[in-house]
CSV table of C-alpha atoms (C1' of nucleotides) in Angstrom, one decimal:
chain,number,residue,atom,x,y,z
A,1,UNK,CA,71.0,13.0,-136.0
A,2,UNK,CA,70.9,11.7,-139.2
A,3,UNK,CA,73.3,14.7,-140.7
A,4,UNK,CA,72.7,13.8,-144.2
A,5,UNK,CA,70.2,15.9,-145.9
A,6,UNK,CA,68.0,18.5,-144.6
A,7,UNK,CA,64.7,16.5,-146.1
A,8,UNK,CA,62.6,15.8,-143.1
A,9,UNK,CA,62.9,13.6,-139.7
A,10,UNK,CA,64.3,10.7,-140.2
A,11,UNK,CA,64.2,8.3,-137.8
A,12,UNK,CA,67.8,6.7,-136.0
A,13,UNK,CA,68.0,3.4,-135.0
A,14,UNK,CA,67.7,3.3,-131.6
A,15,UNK,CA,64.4,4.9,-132.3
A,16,UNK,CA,63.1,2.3,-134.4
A,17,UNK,CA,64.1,0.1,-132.3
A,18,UNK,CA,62.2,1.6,-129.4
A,19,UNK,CA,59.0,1.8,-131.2
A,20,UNK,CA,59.1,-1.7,-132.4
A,21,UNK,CA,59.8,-2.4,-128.6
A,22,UNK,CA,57.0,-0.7,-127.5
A,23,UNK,CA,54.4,-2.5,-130.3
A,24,UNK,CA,56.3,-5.8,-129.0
A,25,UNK,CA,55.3,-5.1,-125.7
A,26,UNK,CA,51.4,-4.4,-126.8
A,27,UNK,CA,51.4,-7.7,-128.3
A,28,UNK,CA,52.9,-9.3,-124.8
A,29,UNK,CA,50.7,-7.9,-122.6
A,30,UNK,CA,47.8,-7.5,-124.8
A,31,UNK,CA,48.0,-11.5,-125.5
A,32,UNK,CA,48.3,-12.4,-121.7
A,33,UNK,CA,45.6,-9.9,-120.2
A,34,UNK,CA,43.7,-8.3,-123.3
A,35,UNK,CA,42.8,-4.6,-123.5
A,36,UNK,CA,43.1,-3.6,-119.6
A,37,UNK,CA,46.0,-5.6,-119.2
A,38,UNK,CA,48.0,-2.8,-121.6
A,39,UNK,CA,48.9,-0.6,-119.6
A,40,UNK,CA,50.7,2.4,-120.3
A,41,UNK,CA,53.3,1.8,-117.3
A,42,UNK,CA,53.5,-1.9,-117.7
A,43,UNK,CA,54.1,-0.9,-121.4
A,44,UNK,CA,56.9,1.3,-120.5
A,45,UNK,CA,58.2,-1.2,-117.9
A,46,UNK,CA,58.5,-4.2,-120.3
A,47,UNK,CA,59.8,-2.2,-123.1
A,48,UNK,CA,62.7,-0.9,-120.9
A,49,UNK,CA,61.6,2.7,-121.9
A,50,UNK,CA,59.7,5.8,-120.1
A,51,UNK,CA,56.1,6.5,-119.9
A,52,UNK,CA,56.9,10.3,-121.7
A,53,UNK,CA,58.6,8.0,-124.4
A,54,UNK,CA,55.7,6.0,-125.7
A,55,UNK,CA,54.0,8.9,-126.0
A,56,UNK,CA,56.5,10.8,-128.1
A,57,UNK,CA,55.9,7.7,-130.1
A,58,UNK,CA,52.4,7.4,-130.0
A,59,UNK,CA,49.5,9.7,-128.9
A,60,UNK,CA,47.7,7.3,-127.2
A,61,UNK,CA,47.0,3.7,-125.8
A,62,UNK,CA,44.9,3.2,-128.6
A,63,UNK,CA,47.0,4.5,-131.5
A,64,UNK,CA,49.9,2.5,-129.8
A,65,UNK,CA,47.4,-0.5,-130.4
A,66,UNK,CA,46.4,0.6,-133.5
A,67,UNK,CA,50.3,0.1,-134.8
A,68,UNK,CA,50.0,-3.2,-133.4
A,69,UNK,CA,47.0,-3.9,-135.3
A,70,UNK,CA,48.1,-2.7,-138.6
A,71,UNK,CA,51.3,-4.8,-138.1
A,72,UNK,CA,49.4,-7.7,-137.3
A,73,UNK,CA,47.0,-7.6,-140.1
A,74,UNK,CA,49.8,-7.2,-142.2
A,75,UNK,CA,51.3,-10.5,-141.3
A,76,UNK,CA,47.8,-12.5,-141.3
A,77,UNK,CA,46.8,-10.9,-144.8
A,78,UNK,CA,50.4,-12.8,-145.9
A,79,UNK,CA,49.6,-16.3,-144.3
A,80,UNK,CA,45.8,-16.1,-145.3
A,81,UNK,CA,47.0,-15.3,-149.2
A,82,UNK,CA,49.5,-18.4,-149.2
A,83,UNK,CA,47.1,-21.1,-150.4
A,84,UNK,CA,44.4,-20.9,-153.0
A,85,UNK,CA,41.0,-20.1,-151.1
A,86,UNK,CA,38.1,-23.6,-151.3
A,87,UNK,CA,35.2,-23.6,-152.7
A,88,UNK,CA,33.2,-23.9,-155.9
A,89,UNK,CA,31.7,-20.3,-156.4
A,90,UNK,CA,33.0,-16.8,-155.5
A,91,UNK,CA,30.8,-16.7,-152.3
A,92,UNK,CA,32.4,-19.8,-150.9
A,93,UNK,CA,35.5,-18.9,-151.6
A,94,UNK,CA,35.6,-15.4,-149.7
A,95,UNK,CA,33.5,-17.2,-146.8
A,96,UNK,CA,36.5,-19.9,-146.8
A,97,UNK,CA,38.8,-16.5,-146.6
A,98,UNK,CA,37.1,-14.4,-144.2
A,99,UNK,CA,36.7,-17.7,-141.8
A,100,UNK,CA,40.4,-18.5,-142.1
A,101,UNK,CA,40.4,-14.7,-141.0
A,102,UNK,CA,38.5,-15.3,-138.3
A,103,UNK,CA,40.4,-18.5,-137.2
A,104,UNK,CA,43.3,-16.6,-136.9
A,105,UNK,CA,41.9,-14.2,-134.3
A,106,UNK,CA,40.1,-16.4,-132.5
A,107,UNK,CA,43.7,-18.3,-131.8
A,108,UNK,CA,44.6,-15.3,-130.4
A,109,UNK,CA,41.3,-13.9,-128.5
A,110,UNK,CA,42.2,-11.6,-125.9
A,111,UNK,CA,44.8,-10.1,-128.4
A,112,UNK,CA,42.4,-10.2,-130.9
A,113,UNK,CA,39.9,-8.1,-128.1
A,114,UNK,CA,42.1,-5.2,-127.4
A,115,UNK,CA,43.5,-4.5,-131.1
A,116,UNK,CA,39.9,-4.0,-132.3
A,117,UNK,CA,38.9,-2.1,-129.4
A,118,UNK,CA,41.6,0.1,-129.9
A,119,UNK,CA,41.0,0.3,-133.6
A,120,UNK,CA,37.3,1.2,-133.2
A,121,UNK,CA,38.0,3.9,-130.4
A,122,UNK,CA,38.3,7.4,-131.3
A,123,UNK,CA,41.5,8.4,-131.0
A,124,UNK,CA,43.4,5.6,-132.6
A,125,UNK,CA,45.6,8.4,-134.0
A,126,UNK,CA,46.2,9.5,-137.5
A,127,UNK,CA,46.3,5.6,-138.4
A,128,UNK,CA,44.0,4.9,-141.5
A,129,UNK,CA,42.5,2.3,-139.4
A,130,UNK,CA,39.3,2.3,-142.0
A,131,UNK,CA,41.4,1.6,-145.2
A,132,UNK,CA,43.3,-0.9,-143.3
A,133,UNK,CA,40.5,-3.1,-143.1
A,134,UNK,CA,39.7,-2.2,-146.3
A,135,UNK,CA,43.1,-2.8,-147.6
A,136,UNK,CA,43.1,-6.3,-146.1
A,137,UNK,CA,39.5,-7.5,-147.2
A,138,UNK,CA,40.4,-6.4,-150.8
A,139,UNK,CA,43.9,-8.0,-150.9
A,140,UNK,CA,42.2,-11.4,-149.4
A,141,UNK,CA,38.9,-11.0,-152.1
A,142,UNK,CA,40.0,-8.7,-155.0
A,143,UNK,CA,41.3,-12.6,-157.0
A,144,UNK,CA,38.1,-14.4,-156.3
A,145,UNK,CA,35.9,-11.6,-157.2
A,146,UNK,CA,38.3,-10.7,-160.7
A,147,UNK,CA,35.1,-11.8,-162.9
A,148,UNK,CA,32.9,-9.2,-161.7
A,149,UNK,CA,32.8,-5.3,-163.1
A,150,UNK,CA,35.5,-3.5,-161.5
A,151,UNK,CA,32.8,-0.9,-159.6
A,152,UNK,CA,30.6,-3.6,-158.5
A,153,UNK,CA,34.1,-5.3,-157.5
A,154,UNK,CA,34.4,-2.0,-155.6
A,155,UNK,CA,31.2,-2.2,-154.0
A,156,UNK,CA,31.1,-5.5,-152.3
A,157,UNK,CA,34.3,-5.7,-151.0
A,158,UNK,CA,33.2,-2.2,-149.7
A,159,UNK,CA,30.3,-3.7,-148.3
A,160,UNK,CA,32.2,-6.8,-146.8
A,161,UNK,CA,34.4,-4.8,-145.3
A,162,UNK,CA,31.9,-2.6,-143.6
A,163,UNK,CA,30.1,-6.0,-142.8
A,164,UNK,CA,33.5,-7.7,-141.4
A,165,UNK,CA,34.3,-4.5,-139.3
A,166,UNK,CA,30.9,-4.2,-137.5
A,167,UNK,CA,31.0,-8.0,-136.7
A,168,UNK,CA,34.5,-7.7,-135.4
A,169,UNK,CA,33.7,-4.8,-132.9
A,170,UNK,CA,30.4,-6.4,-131.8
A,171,UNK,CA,32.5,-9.7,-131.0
A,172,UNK,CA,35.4,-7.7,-129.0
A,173,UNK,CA,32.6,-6.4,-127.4
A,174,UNK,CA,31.4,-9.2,-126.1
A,175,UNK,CA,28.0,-8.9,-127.7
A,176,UNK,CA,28.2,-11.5,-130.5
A,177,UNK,CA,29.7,-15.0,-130.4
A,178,UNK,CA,32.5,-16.1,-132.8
A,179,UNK,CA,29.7,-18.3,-134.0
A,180,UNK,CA,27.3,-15.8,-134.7
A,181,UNK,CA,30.1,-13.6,-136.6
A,182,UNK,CA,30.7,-16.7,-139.1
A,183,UNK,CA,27.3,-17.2,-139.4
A,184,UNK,CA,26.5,-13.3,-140.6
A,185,UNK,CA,29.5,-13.2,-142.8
A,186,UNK,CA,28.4,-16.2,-144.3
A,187,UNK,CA,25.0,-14.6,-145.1
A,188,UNK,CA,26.2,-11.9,-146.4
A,189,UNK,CA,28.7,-13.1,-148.7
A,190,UNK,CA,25.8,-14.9,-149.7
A,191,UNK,CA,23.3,-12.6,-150.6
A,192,UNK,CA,25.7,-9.8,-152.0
A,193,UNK,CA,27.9,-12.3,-154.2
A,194,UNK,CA,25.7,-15.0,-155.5
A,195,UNK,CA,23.2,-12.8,-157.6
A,196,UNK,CA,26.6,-11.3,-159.6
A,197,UNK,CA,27.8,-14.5,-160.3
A,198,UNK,CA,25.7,-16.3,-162.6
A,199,UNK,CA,26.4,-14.7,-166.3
B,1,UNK,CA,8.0,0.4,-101.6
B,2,UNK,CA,5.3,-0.3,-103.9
B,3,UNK,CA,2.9,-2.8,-101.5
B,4,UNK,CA,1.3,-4.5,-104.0
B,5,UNK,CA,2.7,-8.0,-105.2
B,6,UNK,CA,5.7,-9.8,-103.9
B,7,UNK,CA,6.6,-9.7,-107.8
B,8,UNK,CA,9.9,-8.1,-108.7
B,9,UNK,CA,11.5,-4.6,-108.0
B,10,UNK,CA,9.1,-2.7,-109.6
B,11,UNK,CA,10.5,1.5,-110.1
B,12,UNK,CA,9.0,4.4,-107.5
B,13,UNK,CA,7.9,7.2,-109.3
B,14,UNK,CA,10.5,9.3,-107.9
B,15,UNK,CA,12.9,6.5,-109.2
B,16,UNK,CA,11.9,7.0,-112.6
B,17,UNK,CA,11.6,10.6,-112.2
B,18,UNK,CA,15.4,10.4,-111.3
B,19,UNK,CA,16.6,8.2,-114.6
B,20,UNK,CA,14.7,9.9,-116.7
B,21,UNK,CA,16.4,13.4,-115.1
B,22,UNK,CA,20.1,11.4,-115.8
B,23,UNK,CA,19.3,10.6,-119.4
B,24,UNK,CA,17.9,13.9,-120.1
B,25,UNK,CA,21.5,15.6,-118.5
B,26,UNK,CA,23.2,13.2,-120.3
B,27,UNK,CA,21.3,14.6,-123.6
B,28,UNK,CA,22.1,17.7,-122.4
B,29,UNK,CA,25.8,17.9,-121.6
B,30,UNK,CA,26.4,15.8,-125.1
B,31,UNK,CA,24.5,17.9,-127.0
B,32,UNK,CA,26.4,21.2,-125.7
B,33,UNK,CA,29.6,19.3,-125.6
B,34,UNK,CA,30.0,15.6,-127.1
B,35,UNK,CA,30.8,12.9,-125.6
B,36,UNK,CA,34.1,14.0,-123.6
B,37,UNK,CA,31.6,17.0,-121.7
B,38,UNK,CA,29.6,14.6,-120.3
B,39,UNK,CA,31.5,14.2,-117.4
B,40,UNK,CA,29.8,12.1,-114.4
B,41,UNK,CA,30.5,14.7,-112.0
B,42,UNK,CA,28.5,17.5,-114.0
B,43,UNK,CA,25.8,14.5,-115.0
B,44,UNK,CA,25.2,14.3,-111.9
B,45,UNK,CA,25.1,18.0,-110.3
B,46,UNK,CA,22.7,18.5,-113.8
B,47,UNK,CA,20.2,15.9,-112.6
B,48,UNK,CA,20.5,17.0,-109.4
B,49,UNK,CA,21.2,13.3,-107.5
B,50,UNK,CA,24.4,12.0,-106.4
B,51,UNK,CA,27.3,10.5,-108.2
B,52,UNK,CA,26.4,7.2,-106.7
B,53,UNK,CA,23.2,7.2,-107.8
B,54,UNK,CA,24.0,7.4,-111.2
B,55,UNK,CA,25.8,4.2,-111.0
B,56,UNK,CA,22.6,3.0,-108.9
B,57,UNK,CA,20.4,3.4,-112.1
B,58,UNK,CA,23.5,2.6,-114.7
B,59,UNK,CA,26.7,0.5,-114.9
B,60,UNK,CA,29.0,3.1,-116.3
B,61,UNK,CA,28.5,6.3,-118.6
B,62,UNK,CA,28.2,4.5,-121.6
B,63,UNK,CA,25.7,2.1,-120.3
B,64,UNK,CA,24.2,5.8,-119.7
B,65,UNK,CA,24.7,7.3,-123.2
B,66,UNK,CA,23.8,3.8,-124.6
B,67,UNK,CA,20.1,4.6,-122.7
B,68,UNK,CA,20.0,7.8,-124.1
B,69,UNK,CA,20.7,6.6,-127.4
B,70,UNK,CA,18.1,3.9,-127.4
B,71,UNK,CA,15.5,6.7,-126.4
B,72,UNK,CA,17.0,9.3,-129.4
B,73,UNK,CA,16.4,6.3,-132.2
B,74,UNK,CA,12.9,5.3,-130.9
B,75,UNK,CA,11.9,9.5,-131.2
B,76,UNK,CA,13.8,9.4,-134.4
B,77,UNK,CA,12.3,6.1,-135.9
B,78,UNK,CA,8.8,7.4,-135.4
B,79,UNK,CA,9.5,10.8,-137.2
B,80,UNK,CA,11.2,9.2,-139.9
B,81,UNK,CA,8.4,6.5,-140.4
B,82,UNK,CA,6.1,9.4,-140.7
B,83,UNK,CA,6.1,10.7,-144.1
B,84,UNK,CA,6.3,7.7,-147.1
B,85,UNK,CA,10.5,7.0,-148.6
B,86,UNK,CA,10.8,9.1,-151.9
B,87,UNK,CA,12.1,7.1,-154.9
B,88,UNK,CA,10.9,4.8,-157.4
B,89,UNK,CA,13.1,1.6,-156.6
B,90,UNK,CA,13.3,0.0,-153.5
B,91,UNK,CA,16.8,1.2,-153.0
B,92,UNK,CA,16.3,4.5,-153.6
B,93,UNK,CA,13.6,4.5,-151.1
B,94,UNK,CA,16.2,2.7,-148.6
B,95,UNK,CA,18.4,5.4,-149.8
B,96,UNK,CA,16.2,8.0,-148.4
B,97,UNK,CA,15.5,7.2,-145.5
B,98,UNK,CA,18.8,6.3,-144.7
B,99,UNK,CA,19.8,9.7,-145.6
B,100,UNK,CA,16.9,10.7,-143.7
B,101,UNK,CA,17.9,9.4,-140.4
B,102,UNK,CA,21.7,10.5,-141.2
B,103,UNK,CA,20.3,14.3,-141.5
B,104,UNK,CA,19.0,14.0,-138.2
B,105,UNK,CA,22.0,13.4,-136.8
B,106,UNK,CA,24.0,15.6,-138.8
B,107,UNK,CA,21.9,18.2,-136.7
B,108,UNK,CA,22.9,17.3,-133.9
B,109,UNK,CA,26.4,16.2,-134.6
B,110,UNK,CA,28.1,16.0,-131.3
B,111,UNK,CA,25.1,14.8,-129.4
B,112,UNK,CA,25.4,11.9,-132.1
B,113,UNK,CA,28.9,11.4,-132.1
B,114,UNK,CA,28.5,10.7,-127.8
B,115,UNK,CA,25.8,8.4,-128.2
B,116,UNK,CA,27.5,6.4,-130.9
B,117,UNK,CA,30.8,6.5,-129.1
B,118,UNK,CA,29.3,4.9,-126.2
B,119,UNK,CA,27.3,2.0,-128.5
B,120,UNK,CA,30.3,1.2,-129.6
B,121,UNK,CA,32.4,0.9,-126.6
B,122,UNK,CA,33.1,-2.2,-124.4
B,123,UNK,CA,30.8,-1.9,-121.7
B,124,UNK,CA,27.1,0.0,-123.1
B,125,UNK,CA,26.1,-2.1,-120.4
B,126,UNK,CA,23.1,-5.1,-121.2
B,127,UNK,CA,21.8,-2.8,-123.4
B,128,UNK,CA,21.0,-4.4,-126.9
B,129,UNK,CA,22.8,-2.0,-128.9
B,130,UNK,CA,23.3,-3.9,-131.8
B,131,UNK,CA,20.0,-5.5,-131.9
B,132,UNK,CA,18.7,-1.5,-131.2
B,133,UNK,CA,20.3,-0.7,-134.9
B,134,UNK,CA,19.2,-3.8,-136.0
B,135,UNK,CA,15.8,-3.1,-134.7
B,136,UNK,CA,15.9,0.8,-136.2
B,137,UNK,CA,16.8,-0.7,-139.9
B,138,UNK,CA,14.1,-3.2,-139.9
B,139,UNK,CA,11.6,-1.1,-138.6
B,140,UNK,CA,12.0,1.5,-141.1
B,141,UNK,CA,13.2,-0.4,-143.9
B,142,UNK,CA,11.1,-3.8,-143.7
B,143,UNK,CA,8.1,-1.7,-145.5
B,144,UNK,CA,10.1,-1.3,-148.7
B,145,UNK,CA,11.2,-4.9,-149.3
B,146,UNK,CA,8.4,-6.3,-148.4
B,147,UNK,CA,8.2,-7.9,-152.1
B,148,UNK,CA,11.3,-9.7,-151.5
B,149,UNK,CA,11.4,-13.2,-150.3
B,150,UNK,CA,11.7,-13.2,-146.4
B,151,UNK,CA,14.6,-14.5,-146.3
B,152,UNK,CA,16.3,-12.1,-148.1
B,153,UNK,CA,15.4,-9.5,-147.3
B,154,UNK,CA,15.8,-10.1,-143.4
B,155,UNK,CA,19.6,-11.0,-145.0
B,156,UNK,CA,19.4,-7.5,-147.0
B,157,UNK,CA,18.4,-5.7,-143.9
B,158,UNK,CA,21.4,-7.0,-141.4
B,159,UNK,CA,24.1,-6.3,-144.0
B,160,UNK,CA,22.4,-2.9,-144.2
B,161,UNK,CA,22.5,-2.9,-139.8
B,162,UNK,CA,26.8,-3.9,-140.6
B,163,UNK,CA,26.6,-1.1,-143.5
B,164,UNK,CA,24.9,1.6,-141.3
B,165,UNK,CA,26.9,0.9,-137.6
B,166,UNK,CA,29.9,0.4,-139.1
B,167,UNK,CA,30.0,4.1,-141.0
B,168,UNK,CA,28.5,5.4,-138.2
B,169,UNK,CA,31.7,4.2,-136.0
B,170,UNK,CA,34.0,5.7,-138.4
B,171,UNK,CA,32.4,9.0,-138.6
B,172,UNK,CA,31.5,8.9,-135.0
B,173,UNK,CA,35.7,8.7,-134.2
B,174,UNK,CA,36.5,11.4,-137.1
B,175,UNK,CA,37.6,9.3,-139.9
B,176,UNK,CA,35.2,9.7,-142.6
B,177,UNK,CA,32.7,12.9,-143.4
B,178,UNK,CA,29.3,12.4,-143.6
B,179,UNK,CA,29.4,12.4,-147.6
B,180,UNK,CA,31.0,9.7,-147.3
B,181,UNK,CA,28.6,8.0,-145.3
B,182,UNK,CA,25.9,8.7,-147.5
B,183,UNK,CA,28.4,7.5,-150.6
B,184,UNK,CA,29.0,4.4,-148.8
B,185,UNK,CA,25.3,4.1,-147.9
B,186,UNK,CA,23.9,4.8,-151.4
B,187,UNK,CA,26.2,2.0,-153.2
B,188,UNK,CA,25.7,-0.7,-151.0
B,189,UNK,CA,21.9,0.2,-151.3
B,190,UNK,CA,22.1,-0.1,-154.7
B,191,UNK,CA,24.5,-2.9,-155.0
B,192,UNK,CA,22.6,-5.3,-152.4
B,193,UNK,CA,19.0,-4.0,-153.3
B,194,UNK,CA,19.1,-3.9,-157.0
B,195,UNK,CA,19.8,-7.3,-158.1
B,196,UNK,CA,16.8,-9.1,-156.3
B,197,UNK,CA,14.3,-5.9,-157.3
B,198,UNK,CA,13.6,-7.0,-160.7
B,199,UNK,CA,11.8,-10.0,-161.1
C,1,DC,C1',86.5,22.1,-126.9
C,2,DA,C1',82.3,24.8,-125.4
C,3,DG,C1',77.7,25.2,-126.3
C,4,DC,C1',73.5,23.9,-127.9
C,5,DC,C1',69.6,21.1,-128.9
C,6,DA,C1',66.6,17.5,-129.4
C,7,DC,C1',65.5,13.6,-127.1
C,8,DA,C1',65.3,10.1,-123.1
C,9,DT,C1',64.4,9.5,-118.2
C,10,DA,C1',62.3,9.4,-113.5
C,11,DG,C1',58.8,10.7,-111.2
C,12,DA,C1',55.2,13.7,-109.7
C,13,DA,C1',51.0,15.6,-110.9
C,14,DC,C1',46.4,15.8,-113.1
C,15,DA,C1',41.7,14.3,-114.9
C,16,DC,C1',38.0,11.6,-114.9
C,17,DG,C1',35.5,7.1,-114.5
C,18,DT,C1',34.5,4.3,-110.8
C,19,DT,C1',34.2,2.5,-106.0
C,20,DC,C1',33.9,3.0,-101.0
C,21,DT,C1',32.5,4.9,-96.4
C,22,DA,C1',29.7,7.0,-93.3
C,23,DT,C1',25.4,9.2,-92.7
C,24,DG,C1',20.6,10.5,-93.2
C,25,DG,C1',15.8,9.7,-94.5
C,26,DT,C1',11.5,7.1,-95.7
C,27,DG,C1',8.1,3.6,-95.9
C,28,DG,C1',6.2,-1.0,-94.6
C,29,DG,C1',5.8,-4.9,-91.1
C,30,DC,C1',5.4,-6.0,-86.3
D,1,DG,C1',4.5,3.8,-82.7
D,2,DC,C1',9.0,1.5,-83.4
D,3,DC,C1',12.3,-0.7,-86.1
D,4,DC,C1',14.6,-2.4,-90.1
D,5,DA,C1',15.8,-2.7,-94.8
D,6,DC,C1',16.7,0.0,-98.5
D,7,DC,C1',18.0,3.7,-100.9
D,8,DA,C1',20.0,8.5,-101.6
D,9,DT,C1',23.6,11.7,-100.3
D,10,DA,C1',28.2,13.9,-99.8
D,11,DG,C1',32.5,13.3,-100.2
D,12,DA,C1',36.8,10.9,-100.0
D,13,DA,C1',39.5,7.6,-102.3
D,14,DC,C1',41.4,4.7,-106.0
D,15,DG,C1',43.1,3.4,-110.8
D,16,DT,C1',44.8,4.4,-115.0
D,17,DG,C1',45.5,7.2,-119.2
D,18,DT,C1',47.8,11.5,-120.0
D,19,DT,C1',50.7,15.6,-119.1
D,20,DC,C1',54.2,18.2,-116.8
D,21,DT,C1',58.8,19.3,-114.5
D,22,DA,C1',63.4,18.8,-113.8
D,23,DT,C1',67.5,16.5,-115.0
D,24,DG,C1',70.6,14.0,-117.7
D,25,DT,C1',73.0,12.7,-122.2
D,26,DG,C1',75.0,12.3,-126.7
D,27,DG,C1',76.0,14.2,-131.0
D,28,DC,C1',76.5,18.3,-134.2
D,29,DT,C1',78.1,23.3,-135.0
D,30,DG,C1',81.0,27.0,-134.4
DNA sequence: CAGCCACATAGAACACGTTCTATGGTGGGC
DNA sequence: GCCCACCATAGAACGTGTTCTATGTGGCTG
């Protein structure tokens, strides 16, 4: 394939195209049914390809997920940066951001459910499934907090991030309400933001 | 069983006996093994009762491992309580017995790396695992910041829960060292902590 | 064109958590 | 003293993620 140079594994097509078939088909039956309702043969089934092949693809349910997740965030990062957070001071601004987060998932619960169980299990695969919650909280908050020193910058969206990841796999969990999870993040935006932002 | 009141289901001894023999093979098998060598097969022939009797006593092996991880905080909470937090700021003294409680488990690595695993998954059973880590941060941090306002610093203290689980879940599923999770630790310490410490 | 090779496929096979069935034992109420 | 309700046991059975085997198949190399 590919008989250009001798670089490294390049992808064809068809390949691309099955592997965006295959996250496709997470989003389907993860949507419908949430985490159990993925299965690997279902999977297969509606992506019109065979078990062996998702996993020449992916190493496992939950790295398979895991692309789905990262994919996902992607586009809600997009959607959530498209109009100018509200609110008067930085904290109410990156509540107003991390809520229209949570919005978004909680339209889409039982998908919502599955990608962050798969994300917090251990073998979501080589995915940096840490930075990429990282990545998102800091592309939503890095404008709001642009006053602040750069390391203290660093620090709370850091903390926020760590803050945002433990509500999200207590809620998919079924151990917190979506109420409970806005109410903590609003606390802790709170306390961590409001003491930096009086000069 | 136990004549006395028409209360509730009270435990027989040997029913006690019996958890207590499952938690301790659980301990046993993760310790050796992690969490993928506790296998409910060998739990069982370990504790000497039948595989159905497990699920008598637990919903699933998390539910299990979530037991045995409640019981391996309380020992650990008492021996960390023990000795006063070095440090002459209130975050620094968080800062040590954070690090404190993560040396612990660093000697015991895979034993803690099964009993986080299974707090983290989907069904630890009605186990409060999040208010246990909750709980474990209060109880050994409420001491230092006691000169803060209370609301505060029961606000300081559930970031710090978020803080904590969450690096624990990373490192737990391999995707951050444990100097990292005393880095991350350390600054949202100081960055939380030092802003309310000076009056 | 022949041969090779990497990949796709169908389907069986395997591993382990969980559930089910049939049987045995024990203690409290009549 | 007998019976019944409850629990423990052994072991089979089931479901689903994952791996293995055997068999195409399509394109590049000689």
């Amino acid at each position: 394939m590919g008989a250009e140079e001798g670089a490294e594994a390049e992808f064809t097509p068809e390949q691309l195209e099955r592997r965006q078939r295959l996250i496709d088909a997470a989003f389907e039956l993860g949507a419908e049914g949430g985490y159990d309702a993925v299965q690997m043969r279902d999977v297969a089934a509606t992506a019109n390809v065979a078990l062996a092949t998702i996993y020449r693809n992916f190493s496992s349910k939950d790295h398979l997920l895991s692309a789905a997740m990262i994919e996902w965030t992607g586009r809600l990062r997009g959607r959530v940066a498209q109009r100018p957070p509200k609110g008067d001071t930085a904290s109410e601004q990156m509540i107003d951001v991390l809520n229209r987060a949570c919005a978004a998932m909680a339209r889409q619960p039982k998908l919502s459910v599955a990608l962050i169980r798969a994300l917090s299990s251990a073998d979501a695969g080589p995915v940096g499934g840490r930075s990429e919650v990282r990545k998102s909280i800091a592309a939503m908050g890095d404008g709001i907090l642009s006053h602040l020193e750069p390391q203290v910058r660093l620090d709370i969206l850091g903390v926020l991030g760590h803050v945002w990841y433990s509500n999200l796999v207590w809620w998919a969990n079924g151990r917190s309400s979506f109420d409970q999870v806005t109410d903590e993040l609003g606390r802790a935006c709170h306390v961590l933001i409001d003491p930096y932002d009086r000069p």
